[in-house]
mmCIF file of C-alpha atoms and ligand atoms in Angstrom:
data_model
loop_
_atom_site.group_PDB
_atom_site.id
_atom_site.type_symbol
_atom_site.label_atom_id
_atom_site.label_comp_id
_atom_site.label_asym_id
_atom_site.label_seq_id
_atom_site.Cartn_x
_atom_site.Cartn_y
_atom_site.Cartn_z
ATOM 1 C CA MET A 1 -11.787 46.628 1.240
ATOM 2 C CA THR A 2 -15.078 45.858 3.030
ATOM 3 C CA PHE A 3 -17.725 48.343 4.116
ATOM 4 C CA PHE A 4 -16.473 47.893 7.705
ATOM 5 C CA THR A 5 -12.864 48.785 6.808
ATOM 6 C CA GLU A 6 -14.050 51.717 4.697
ATOM 7 C CA LEU A 7 -15.956 53.167 7.671
ATOM 8 C CA TRP A 8 -13.123 52.321 10.054
ATOM 9 C CA ASP A 9 -10.523 54.124 7.917
ATOM 10 C CA GLU A 10 -12.728 57.211 7.566
ATOM 11 C CA LEU A 11 -13.198 57.647 11.313
ATOM 12 C CA LEU A 12 -9.645 56.643 12.334
ATOM 13 C CA PRO A 13 -7.910 60.057 12.042
ATOM 14 C CA VAL A 14 -10.646 62.065 13.819
ATOM 15 C CA GLY A 15 -9.513 63.269 17.241
ATOM 16 C CA ARG A 16 -6.273 61.273 17.252
ATOM 17 C CA ASP A 17 -3.312 62.861 19.031
ATOM 18 C CA ALA A 18 -0.217 62.672 16.837
ATOM 19 C CA GLY A 19 2.112 62.446 19.837
ATOM 20 C CA SER A 20 0.497 59.644 21.822
ATOM 21 C CA GLY A 21 -1.442 57.940 19.045
ATOM 22 C CA GLY A 22 -4.421 57.946 21.427
ATOM 23 C CA TYR A 23 -7.841 59.562 20.999
ATOM 24 C CA ARG A 24 -9.040 62.740 22.695
ATOM 25 C CA ARG A 25 -12.629 62.760 21.550
ATOM 26 C CA TYR A 26 -14.282 64.705 24.351
ATOM 27 C CA SER A 27 -17.940 65.588 24.105
ATOM 28 C CA TRP A 28 -18.950 68.857 22.465
ATOM 29 C CA THR A 29 -15.429 69.588 21.170
ATOM 30 C CA GLU A 30 -14.188 69.868 17.599
ATOM 31 C CA ALA A 31 -13.153 66.196 17.598
ATOM 32 C CA ASP A 32 -16.643 65.234 18.795
ATOM 33 C CA ALA A 33 -18.192 67.329 16.021
ATOM 34 C CA GLY A 34 -15.952 65.493 13.532
ATOM 35 C CA CYS A 35 -17.195 62.130 14.831
ATOM 36 C CA ARG A 36 -20.822 63.276 14.622
ATOM 37 C CA ALA A 37 -20.306 64.579 11.069
ATOM 38 C CA TRP A 38 -18.849 61.190 10.111
ATOM 39 C CA ALA A 39 -21.885 59.395 11.583
ATOM 40 C CA GLU A 40 -24.307 61.741 9.803
ATOM 41 C CA ARG A 41 -22.524 61.168 6.470
ATOM 42 C CA THR A 42 -22.496 57.417 7.005
ATOM 43 C CA ALA A 43 -26.190 57.366 7.844
ATOM 44 C CA ALA A 44 -27.013 59.453 4.774
ATOM 45 C CA GLY A 45 -24.976 57.070 2.599
ATOM 46 C CA LEU A 46 -27.113 54.194 3.878
ATOM 47 C CA GLY A 47 -30.354 56.107 3.313
ATOM 48 C CA MET A 48 -30.895 56.411 7.085
ATOM 49 C CA GLN A 49 -32.284 59.539 8.780
ATOM 50 C CA ALA A 50 -29.858 60.904 11.361
ATOM 51 C CA GLY A 51 -30.927 63.292 14.101
ATOM 52 C CA TYR A 52 -30.422 64.091 17.770
ATOM 53 C CA ASP A 53 -32.533 63.683 20.855
ATOM 54 C CA GLY A 54 -32.666 66.515 23.407
ATOM 55 C CA ASN A 55 -29.657 65.053 25.205
ATOM 56 C CA GLY A 56 -27.419 65.243 22.159
ATOM 57 C CA ASN A 57 -27.455 61.484 21.532
ATOM 58 C CA LEU A 58 -27.323 60.673 17.828
ATOM 59 C CA TRP A 59 -29.986 58.402 16.310
ATOM 60 C CA ALA A 60 -29.737 57.136 12.729
ATOM 61 C CA TRP A 61 -32.971 55.463 11.648
ATOM 62 C CA TRP A 62 -33.643 52.751 9.098
ATOM 63 C CA ARG A 63 -37.401 52.853 8.747
ATOM 64 C CA PRO A 64 -38.390 51.343 5.417
ATOM 65 C CA PRO A 65 -42.073 51.693 4.466
ATOM 66 C CA GLY A 66 -44.129 49.103 6.284
ATOM 67 C CA SER A 67 -41.794 48.799 9.259
ATOM 68 C CA ALA A 68 -43.635 49.424 12.514
ATOM 69 C CA GLY A 69 -43.637 48.645 16.222
ATOM 70 C CA PRO A 70 -40.917 48.823 18.838
ATOM 71 C CA ALA A 71 -37.544 49.628 17.294
ATOM 72 C CA VAL A 72 -34.404 47.527 17.512
ATOM 73 C CA VAL A 73 -31.437 49.726 18.392
ATOM 74 C CA THR A 74 -27.734 49.069 18.210
ATOM 75 C CA GLY A 75 -24.775 51.423 18.658
ATOM 76 C CA SER A 76 -22.388 52.610 21.348
ATOM 77 C CA HIS A 77 -20.450 55.877 21.777
ATOM 78 C CA LEU A 78 -17.887 57.950 19.883
ATOM 79 C CA ASP A 79 -16.251 59.857 22.766
ATOM 80 C CA SER A 80 -13.041 58.598 24.384
ATOM 81 C CA VAL A 81 -11.065 58.617 27.590
ATOM 82 C CA PRO A 82 -7.874 60.741 27.491
ATOM 83 C CA ASP A 83 -5.588 58.946 25.012
ATOM 84 C CA GLY A 84 -8.105 56.162 24.524
ATOM 85 C CA GLY A 85 -7.949 53.430 21.923
ATOM 86 C CA ALA A 86 -9.688 53.331 18.561
ATOM 87 C CA PHE A 87 -12.141 50.545 19.471
ATOM 88 C CA ASP A 88 -13.856 51.452 22.757
ATOM 89 C CA GLY A 89 -17.137 52.924 21.520
ATOM 90 C CA PRO A 90 -16.522 53.443 17.785
ATOM 91 C CA LEU A 91 -16.362 49.682 17.127
ATOM 92 C CA GLY A 92 -20.024 49.411 18.187
ATOM 93 C CA VAL A 93 -21.171 52.351 16.067
ATOM 94 C CA ILE A 94 -19.181 51.308 12.986
ATOM 95 C CA SER A 95 -20.320 47.685 13.370
ATOM 96 C CA GLY A 96 -23.934 48.872 13.631
ATOM 97 C CA PHE A 97 -23.701 50.723 10.316
ATOM 98 C CA ALA A 98 -21.723 47.863 8.731
ATOM 99 C CA ALA A 99 -24.314 45.308 9.890
ATOM 100 C CA ILE A 100 -27.118 47.386 8.387
ATOM 101 C CA GLY A 101 -25.119 47.687 5.158
ATOM 102 C CA LYS A 102 -24.810 43.896 5.121
ATOM 103 C CA LEU A 103 -28.528 43.362 5.738
ATOM 104 C CA ARG A 104 -29.486 45.829 3.030
ATOM 105 C CA ALA A 105 -27.089 44.212 0.557
ATOM 106 C CA ALA A 106 -28.702 40.851 1.325
ATOM 107 C CA GLY A 107 -32.148 42.328 0.554
ATOM 108 C CA PHE A 108 -33.365 42.076 4.146
ATOM 109 C CA ARG A 109 -36.367 44.268 4.963
ATOM 110 C CA PRO A 110 -36.962 44.803 8.679
ATOM 111 C CA ALA A 111 -40.488 44.466 10.014
ATOM 112 C CA ARG A 112 -39.548 46.909 12.800
ATOM 113 C CA PRO A 113 -37.563 50.158 12.633
ATOM 114 C CA VAL A 114 -33.841 49.746 13.254
ATOM 115 C CA ALA A 115 -31.558 52.476 14.604
ATOM 116 C CA VAL A 116 -27.884 53.055 15.240
ATOM 117 C CA ALA A 117 -27.345 55.274 18.291
ATOM 118 C CA ALA A 118 -24.192 57.053 19.484
ATOM 119 C CA PHE A 119 -24.549 58.177 23.105
ATOM 120 C CA THR A 120 -22.909 61.372 24.337
ATOM 121 C CA GLU A 121 -20.169 61.522 27.010
ATOM 122 C CA GLU A 122 -20.175 57.782 27.760
ATOM 123 C CA GLU A 123 -16.716 57.996 29.273
ATOM 124 C CA GLY A 124 -17.423 61.034 31.417
ATOM 125 C CA ALA A 125 -13.981 62.261 30.390
ATOM 126 C CA ARG A 126 -15.026 65.897 30.093
ATOM 127 C CA PHE A 127 -17.843 66.386 32.620
ATOM 128 C CA GLY A 128 -17.109 63.605 35.109
ATOM 129 C CA VAL A 129 -20.311 61.566 34.898
ATOM 130 C CA ALA A 130 -20.015 58.329 32.941
ATOM 131 C CA CYS A 131 -22.834 57.431 30.499
ATOM 132 C CA LEU A 132 -24.174 60.972 30.764
ATOM 133 C CA GLY A 133 -26.247 60.832 27.552
ATOM 134 C CA SER A 134 -28.024 57.585 28.433
ATOM 135 C CA ARG A 135 -28.460 58.666 32.064
ATOM 136 C CA LEU A 136 -30.174 61.844 30.899
ATOM 137 C CA LEU A 137 -32.345 59.941 28.423
ATOM 138 C CA THR A 138 -33.545 57.483 31.078
ATOM 139 C CA GLY A 139 -33.912 60.038 33.881
ATOM 140 C CA ALA A 140 -31.037 58.586 35.917
ATOM 141 C CA ILE A 141 -29.588 62.088 36.417
ATOM 142 C CA ASP A 142 -31.379 65.343 37.108
ATOM 143 C CA PRO A 143 -31.092 67.652 34.054
ATOM 144 C CA ASP A 144 -30.363 70.706 36.257
ATOM 145 C CA ALA A 145 -27.491 68.850 37.919
ATOM 146 C CA ALA A 146 -26.219 67.812 34.474
ATOM 147 C CA ARG A 147 -26.414 71.349 33.049
ATOM 148 C CA ALA A 148 -24.289 72.568 35.974
ATOM 149 C CA LEU A 149 -21.497 69.983 35.525
ATOM 150 C CA ARG A 150 -18.193 71.661 34.729
ATOM 151 C CA ASP A 151 -15.120 70.532 32.825
ATOM 152 C CA ALA A 152 -11.525 71.138 33.946
ATOM 153 C CA ALA A 153 -11.577 74.634 32.396
ATOM 154 C CA GLY A 154 -14.763 75.568 34.277
ATOM 155 C CA ILE A 155 -17.042 75.359 31.218
ATOM 156 C CA SER A 156 -20.473 73.996 32.111
ATOM 157 C CA LEU A 157 -22.231 71.283 30.129
ATOM 158 C CA ALA A 158 -24.916 73.864 29.326
ATOM 159 C CA GLY A 159 -22.254 76.260 28.011
ATOM 160 C CA ALA A 160 -20.478 73.576 25.979
ATOM 161 C CA MET A 161 -23.734 72.418 24.401
ATOM 162 C CA SER A 162 -24.773 75.977 23.557
ATOM 163 C CA ALA A 163 -21.364 76.618 21.976
ATOM 164 C CA ALA A 164 -21.882 73.461 19.870
ATOM 165 C CA GLY A 165 -25.278 74.737 18.708
ATOM 166 C CA ARG A 166 -27.449 72.516 20.957
ATOM 167 C CA ASP A 167 -30.116 73.703 23.350
ATOM 168 C CA PRO A 168 -29.336 72.561 26.919
ATOM 169 C CA ALA A 169 -32.904 73.396 27.966
ATOM 170 C CA LEU A 170 -33.945 70.197 26.146
ATOM 171 C CA LEU A 171 -31.900 67.920 28.435
ATOM 172 C CA GLY A 172 -33.829 65.301 30.359
ATOM 173 C CA ARG A 173 -35.779 62.078 30.360
ATOM 174 C CA ASP A 174 -37.486 61.214 27.079
ATOM 175 C CA ASP A 175 -40.267 58.720 27.783
ATOM 176 C CA GLU A 176 -41.706 58.994 24.291
ATOM 177 C CA LEU A 177 -38.432 57.973 22.660
ATOM 178 C CA LEU A 178 -37.887 55.190 25.197
ATOM 179 C CA ALA A 179 -41.423 53.857 24.642
ATOM 180 C CA SER A 180 -40.669 53.503 20.929
ATOM 181 C CA LEU A 181 -37.714 51.153 21.593
ATOM 182 C CA GLY A 182 -38.047 47.383 21.877
ATOM 183 C CA ALA A 183 -34.461 46.353 22.535
ATOM 184 C CA TYR A 184 -30.901 47.718 22.596
ATOM 185 C CA VAL A 185 -27.925 45.566 21.590
ATOM 186 C CA GLU A 186 -24.505 47.196 22.020
ATOM 187 C CA LEU A 187 -21.445 45.663 20.404
ATOM 188 C CA HIS A 188 -18.177 46.521 22.178
ATOM 189 C CA VAL A 189 -14.557 45.516 22.140
ATOM 190 C CA GLU A 190 -13.899 43.243 25.112
ATOM 191 C CA GLN A 191 -11.993 45.105 27.828
ATOM 192 C CA GLY A 192 -10.283 42.017 29.136
ATOM 193 C CA SER A 193 -8.924 38.858 27.571
ATOM 194 C CA ALA A 194 -11.494 36.218 28.550
ATOM 195 C CA LEU A 195 -12.524 35.549 24.933
ATOM 196 C CA ALA A 196 -8.879 35.094 23.933
ATOM 197 C CA GLY A 197 -8.556 32.457 26.664
ATOM 198 C CA LEU A 198 -11.706 30.715 25.416
ATOM 199 C CA ASP A 199 -10.642 30.847 21.771
ATOM 200 C CA ALA A 200 -13.857 32.705 20.837
ATOM 201 C CA ALA A 201 -14.148 35.717 18.509
ATOM 202 C CA VAL A 202 -17.444 36.947 19.958
ATOM 203 C CA GLY A 203 -19.110 36.792 23.381
ATOM 204 C CA VAL A 204 -22.395 37.833 24.978
ATOM 205 C CA ALA A 205 -22.555 39.941 28.156
ATOM 206 C CA GLU A 206 -24.074 38.552 31.298
ATOM 207 C CA GLY A 207 -23.908 41.713 33.392
ATOM 208 C CA ILE A 208 -21.857 44.672 34.590
ATOM 209 C CA TRP A 209 -20.218 45.000 37.997
ATOM 210 C CA ALA A 210 -21.396 47.701 40.377
ATOM 211 C CA HIS A 211 -19.116 50.721 40.047
ATOM 212 C CA GLY A 212 -18.740 54.411 40.732
ATOM 213 C CA ARG A 213 -16.535 57.472 40.891
ATOM 214 C CA TRP A 214 -15.741 59.561 43.948
ATOM 215 C CA ARG A 215 -13.822 62.811 44.250
ATOM 216 C CA LEU A 216 -11.547 63.256 47.268
ATOM 217 C CA ASP A 217 -10.359 66.766 48.110
ATOM 218 C CA PHE A 218 -7.434 67.045 50.509
ATOM 219 C CA ALA A 219 -6.936 70.658 51.674
ATOM 220 C CA GLY A 220 -3.648 71.483 53.364
ATOM 221 C CA ARG A 221 -1.451 74.589 53.607
ATOM 222 C CA ALA A 222 0.811 75.879 50.851
ATOM 223 C CA ASP A 223 4.351 76.497 52.020
ATOM 224 C CA HIS A 224 8.039 76.546 51.077
ATOM 225 C CA ALA A 225 9.585 73.130 50.288
ATOM 226 C CA GLY A 226 13.038 74.239 51.408
ATOM 227 C CA THR A 227 12.406 75.943 54.725
ATOM 228 C CA ILE A 228 9.457 74.412 56.581
ATOM 229 C CA ARG A 229 10.302 71.664 59.063
ATOM 230 C CA LEU A 230 8.626 68.336 58.342
ATOM 231 C CA ALA A 231 6.815 68.482 61.673
ATOM 232 C CA ASP A 232 5.287 71.877 60.833
ATOM 233 C CA ARG A 233 3.787 70.932 57.483
ATOM 234 C CA ARG A 234 0.160 70.360 56.517
ATOM 235 C CA ASP A 235 0.969 68.564 53.264
ATOM 236 C CA PRO A 236 -2.131 67.119 51.506
ATOM 237 C CA MET A 237 0.053 64.890 49.334
ATOM 238 C CA LEU A 238 0.806 62.636 52.321
ATOM 239 C CA PRO A 239 -2.749 61.516 53.150
ATOM 240 C CA TYR A 240 -3.439 61.266 49.434
ATOM 241 C CA ALA A 241 -0.460 58.903 48.980
ATOM 242 C CA LYS A 242 -1.580 56.798 51.923
ATOM 243 C CA THR A 243 -5.098 56.627 50.451
ATOM 244 C CA VAL A 244 -3.833 55.330 47.102
ATOM 245 C CA LEU A 245 -2.085 52.432 48.832
ATOM 246 C CA ALA A 246 -5.100 51.781 51.053
ATOM 247 C CA ALA A 247 -7.356 51.610 47.992
ATOM 248 C CA ARG A 248 -5.160 48.999 46.408
ATOM 249 C CA GLN A 249 -5.166 46.992 49.640
ATOM 250 C CA ALA A 250 -8.951 47.248 50.105
ATOM 251 C CA ALA A 251 -9.558 46.051 46.540
ATOM 252 C CA ALA A 252 -7.145 43.152 46.985
ATOM 253 C CA ASP A 253 -8.637 42.156 50.358
ATOM 254 C CA LEU A 254 -12.282 42.370 49.277
ATOM 255 C CA GLY A 255 -12.191 41.132 45.678
ATOM 256 C CA GLY A 256 -12.966 44.441 43.965
ATOM 257 C CA LEU A 257 -11.010 47.004 41.954
ATOM 258 C CA ALA A 258 -9.941 50.494 42.998
ATOM 259 C CA THR A 259 -7.993 53.008 40.935
ATOM 260 C CA PHE A 260 -6.778 56.581 41.270
ATOM 261 C CA GLY A 261 -6.235 57.475 37.600
ATOM 262 C CA LYS A 262 -6.606 61.240 37.896
ATOM 263 C CA VAL A 263 -5.005 63.578 40.408
ATOM 264 C CA GLN A 264 -4.321 67.304 40.570
ATOM 265 C CA ALA A 265 -1.767 68.890 42.887
ATOM 266 C CA VAL A 266 -2.634 72.567 43.453
ATOM 267 C CA PRO A 267 -0.941 74.850 42.560
ATOM 268 C CA GLY A 268 1.603 72.321 41.290
ATOM 269 C CA GLY A 269 4.989 73.920 42.100
ATOM 270 C CA VAL A 270 8.008 71.607 42.381
ATOM 271 C CA ASN A 271 9.438 73.634 45.273
ATOM 272 C CA ALA A 272 6.180 74.171 47.154
ATOM 273 C CA ILE A 273 4.000 72.121 49.452
ATOM 274 C CA SER A 274 0.615 71.830 47.740
ATOM 275 C CA SER A 275 -2.322 73.765 49.123
ATOM 276 C CA ALA A 276 -4.658 71.010 47.935
ATOM 277 C CA VAL A 277 -4.759 67.672 46.196
ATOM 278 C CA HIS A 278 -7.828 66.678 44.211
ATOM 279 C CA ALA A 279 -8.066 62.977 43.400
ATOM 280 C CA TRP A 280 -10.646 60.747 41.740
ATOM 281 C CA LEU A 281 -11.342 57.182 42.876
ATOM 282 C CA ASP A 282 -12.843 54.666 40.451
ATOM 283 C CA ALA A 283 -14.086 51.593 42.350
ATOM 284 C CA ARG A 284 -15.799 48.463 41.038
ATOM 285 C CA ALA A 285 -16.956 45.165 42.511
ATOM 286 C CA PRO A 286 -19.014 42.103 41.590
ATOM 287 C CA ASP A 287 -21.802 43.239 43.962
ATOM 288 C CA GLU A 288 -22.921 46.414 45.680
ATOM 289 C CA ALA A 289 -22.068 45.323 49.226
ATOM 290 C CA THR A 290 -18.458 44.672 48.219
ATOM 291 C CA LEU A 291 -18.283 48.002 46.407
ATOM 292 C CA LEU A 292 -19.478 49.836 49.520
ATOM 293 C CA ALA A 293 -17.023 47.902 51.686
ATOM 294 C CA VAL A 294 -14.128 48.913 49.405
ATOM 295 C CA LEU A 295 -15.294 52.522 49.509
ATOM 296 C CA ASP A 296 -15.616 52.462 53.315
ATOM 297 C CA GLN A 297 -12.054 51.197 53.714
ATOM 298 C CA VAL A 298 -10.695 53.850 51.345
ATOM 299 C CA VAL A 299 -12.580 56.682 53.045
ATOM 300 C CA ASP A 300 -11.540 55.454 56.526
ATOM 301 C CA ALA A 301 -7.892 55.418 55.477
ATOM 302 C CA ALA A 302 -8.194 58.888 53.908
ATOM 303 C CA THR A 303 -9.913 60.255 57.028
ATOM 304 C CA GLN A 304 -7.301 58.880 59.416
ATOM 305 C CA ALA A 305 -4.339 59.967 57.309
ATOM 306 C CA SER A 306 -5.820 63.445 56.807
ATOM 307 C CA ALA A 307 -6.330 63.875 60.560
ATOM 308 C CA ALA A 308 -2.737 62.783 61.203
ATOM 309 C CA HIS A 309 -1.443 65.533 58.887
ATOM 310 C CA GLN A 310 -3.954 68.271 59.820
ATOM 311 C CA VAL A 311 -5.426 68.136 56.361
ATOM 312 C CA ARG A 312 -9.120 68.767 55.660
ATOM 313 C CA LEU A 313 -10.825 66.008 53.671
ATOM 314 C CA SER A 314 -14.057 66.082 51.744
ATOM 315 C CA VAL A 315 -15.478 63.210 49.690
ATOM 316 C CA SER A 316 -18.214 63.482 47.074
ATOM 317 C CA ARG A 317 -19.752 60.929 44.728
ATOM 318 C CA GLU A 318 -19.645 61.855 41.046
ATOM 319 C CA SER A 319 -21.478 58.867 39.609
ATOM 320 C CA ALA A 320 -22.721 55.464 40.682
ATOM 321 C CA SER A 321 -23.911 52.496 38.667
ATOM 322 C CA PRO A 322 -25.644 49.567 40.347
ATOM 323 C CA LEU A 323 -24.943 45.952 39.478
ATOM 324 C CA VAL A 324 -26.631 45.180 36.152
ATOM 325 C CA THR A 325 -27.773 41.750 35.040
ATOM 326 C CA PHE A 326 -28.775 41.894 31.396
ATOM 327 C CA ASP A 327 -32.173 40.485 30.370
ATOM 328 C CA PRO A 328 -31.478 36.713 30.512
ATOM 329 C CA GLU A 329 -34.081 35.964 27.823
ATOM 330 C CA LEU A 330 -32.529 38.408 25.391
ATOM 331 C CA ALA A 331 -29.010 37.149 26.170
ATOM 332 C CA ALA A 332 -30.145 33.554 25.585
ATOM 333 C CA ARG A 333 -31.794 34.621 22.317
ATOM 334 C CA LEU A 334 -28.496 36.164 21.161
ATOM 335 C CA VAL A 335 -26.585 32.994 22.070
ATOM 336 C CA GLY A 336 -29.160 30.938 20.135
ATOM 337 C CA VAL A 337 -28.997 33.167 17.033
ATOM 338 C CA LEU A 338 -25.197 33.028 17.038
ATOM 339 C CA ASP A 339 -25.216 29.282 17.552
ATOM 340 C CA ARG A 340 -27.378 28.892 14.438
ATOM 341 C CA GLU A 341 -24.779 30.993 12.579
ATOM 342 C CA GLY A 342 -22.085 28.575 13.735
ATOM 343 C CA ILE A 343 -20.681 31.061 16.267
ATOM 344 C CA THR A 344 -20.079 29.776 19.781
ATOM 345 C CA ALA A 345 -20.432 32.855 22.014
ATOM 346 C CA PRO A 346 -19.448 32.490 25.682
ATOM 347 C CA VAL A 347 -21.452 34.526 28.207
ATOM 348 C CA LEU A 348 -19.239 36.857 30.276
ATOM 349 C CA PRO A 349 -19.577 39.429 33.062
ATOM 350 C CA THR A 350 -17.583 42.662 32.816
ATOM 351 C CA GLY A 351 -16.239 45.345 35.114
ATOM 352 C CA ALA A 352 -16.564 48.012 32.395
ATOM 353 C CA GLY A 353 -19.498 50.418 32.300
ATOM 354 C CA HIS A 354 -21.661 50.837 29.185
ATOM 355 C CA ASP A 355 -24.759 52.733 28.057
ATOM 356 C CA ALA A 356 -26.407 49.315 27.655
ATOM 357 C CA GLY A 357 -26.176 48.979 31.447
ATOM 358 C CA VAL A 358 -28.012 52.277 31.946
ATOM 359 C CA LEU A 359 -30.639 51.549 29.301
ATOM 360 C CA ALA A 360 -31.241 48.105 30.852
ATOM 361 C CA ALA A 361 -33.255 49.873 33.568
ATOM 362 C CA ARG A 362 -35.837 50.887 30.951
ATOM 363 C CA LEU A 363 -35.789 48.263 28.164
ATOM 364 C CA PRO A 364 -34.375 44.835 27.344
ATOM 365 C CA ALA A 365 -30.671 45.355 26.646
ATOM 366 C CA ALA A 366 -27.826 43.071 25.670
ATOM 367 C CA MET A 367 -24.204 43.268 24.589
ATOM 368 C CA LEU A 368 -21.902 41.491 22.180
ATOM 369 C CA PHE A 369 -18.168 41.523 22.903
ATOM 370 C CA VAL A 370 -15.445 41.201 20.276
ATOM 371 C CA ARG A 371 -12.209 39.477 21.275
ATOM 372 C CA ASN A 372 -9.335 41.698 22.396
ATOM 373 C CA PRO A 373 -6.169 39.585 22.175
ATOM 374 C CA THR A 374 -4.259 41.369 24.938
ATOM 375 C CA GLY A 375 -7.241 42.653 26.917
ATOM 376 C CA VAL A 376 -5.685 46.154 26.996
ATOM 377 C CA SER A 377 -8.239 48.981 26.817
ATOM 378 C CA HIS A 378 -8.451 52.720 27.639
ATOM 379 C CA SER A 379 -5.031 52.902 25.990
ATOM 380 C CA PRO A 380 -3.719 53.558 22.479
ATOM 381 C CA ALA A 381 -2.617 49.881 22.515
ATOM 382 C CA GLU A 382 -6.254 48.667 22.566
ATOM 383 C CA HIS A 383 -6.763 46.233 19.685
ATOM 384 C CA ALA A 384 -9.031 43.711 18.001
ATOM 385 C CA ASP A 385 -8.061 41.760 14.881
ATOM 386 C CA LEU A 386 -9.880 42.664 11.683
ATOM 387 C CA ALA A 387 -11.173 39.096 11.247
ATOM 388 C CA ASP A 388 -12.763 39.289 14.713
ATOM 389 C CA CYS A 389 -14.280 42.704 13.968
ATOM 390 C CA GLU A 390 -15.798 41.281 10.779
ATOM 391 C CA ALA A 391 -17.086 38.309 12.799
ATOM 392 C CA GLY A 392 -18.643 40.846 15.183
ATOM 393 C CA VAL A 393 -20.393 42.587 12.269
ATOM 394 C CA ALA A 394 -21.730 39.242 11.008
ATOM 395 C CA ALA A 395 -22.918 38.353 14.518
ATOM 396 C CA LEU A 396 -24.593 41.735 14.967
ATOM 397 C CA ALA A 397 -26.277 41.499 11.547
ATOM 398 C CA ALA A 398 -27.703 38.093 12.469
ATOM 399 C CA VAL A 399 -28.948 39.432 15.803
ATOM 400 C CA LEU A 400 -30.553 42.508 14.238
ATOM 401 C CA ALA A 401 -32.214 40.377 11.550
ATOM 402 C CA ASP A 402 -33.621 38.094 14.219
ATOM 403 C CA LEU A 403 -34.893 40.914 16.462
ATOM 404 C CA ALA A 404 -36.220 43.149 13.690
ATOM 405 C CA GLY A 405 -38.041 40.281 11.973
ATOM 406 C CA SER A 406 -38.265 39.756 8.248
HETATM 407 C C1 GLV B 501 -16.106 52.947 30.650
HETATM 408 O O1 GLV B 501 -15.390 52.467 29.790
HETATM 409 C C2 GLV B 501 -15.884 52.594 32.027
HETATM 410 O O2 GLV B 501 -16.003 51.415 32.357
HETATM 411 O O3 GLV B 501 -15.533 53.474 32.793
HETATM 412 MN MN1 MN B 502 -14.436 53.079 27.935
HETATM 413 MN MN1 MN B 503 -17.142 51.995 25.811
#
């Protein structure tokens, strides 16, 4: 058993649904508290000081006497999508601790402070805004707007944080913390199978596609499924269905991606026409112009289909992330460090969002990817082989040693 597998096995049962085998680690829930307790214990075991910033992001510090200057930070997130896999997020946090364990065992003493961070609500699975913790930290979202976000049960972020013992009044940009950071390197399971095709265990990120989330509300008229003539209906399901197909077509035509992964039919009776359909569009593209073109086509289709069925449509943006190109100098430095370790790391773009992409607006940021043999992610079937995870830890340790000096 290695330190990595020890940490992996400890975290594995937390927040796992016995039925699906997937994770339901939503922010500020019991499962989230279990993940945070695990991280605090792990940090303490390594002699690191764990604490929280005002946005609820966890920071575990390795600050041996004599270390000074801008900190080198690694980490990722511990929350999950509904029925997510074990790797998306936790692999980066576990690998961060495992890499520090490796460096300490080798007698390495960093010249600069080193931290492992776990950002809150990266997936936006509970409150709708992806990378919420890093957005708050960098000022990319207004703290009042964040406090007012509500989950599916109507609980606000402010209420959920208070119930978890955190003070939501502290939410917001933290320039002092950001000024103390020199670089952020996030290790993540690859959410695609490019590395498998290239026969490489580890890769380096080039950038992140532009992406965003939009909510579409189709308001119709509730009625009886067995008595109302087709011609007399105002059924919101019909324009919604047409919009799903239009989104697929727009993505295919324009070279982007568009997904409706969440939908609510209200009130949800089998024998009733819905009064409303609420649906969430996730759209992504290699550049912002293409993303906007995909969105335009989807909204046009939804508008036309809604008018044809006398359904009222409203569209609102829940989050948006511009195209990110990671610091080329830092990426090249990572490739060079790995090359010296005998690791050939291809440089890859990704369509997946990450806190590293948000932090890149404020400090040099980079990412390491670990091979995912099937490419499946956001699913209980997400996987990376242990040998590749260990290679990721070795790669991260080499990168941290290089950046934190000796
Ligand atoms: C996060 O995994 C995202 O890309 O939505
Ligand atoms: Mn994810
Ligand atoms: Mn992730």
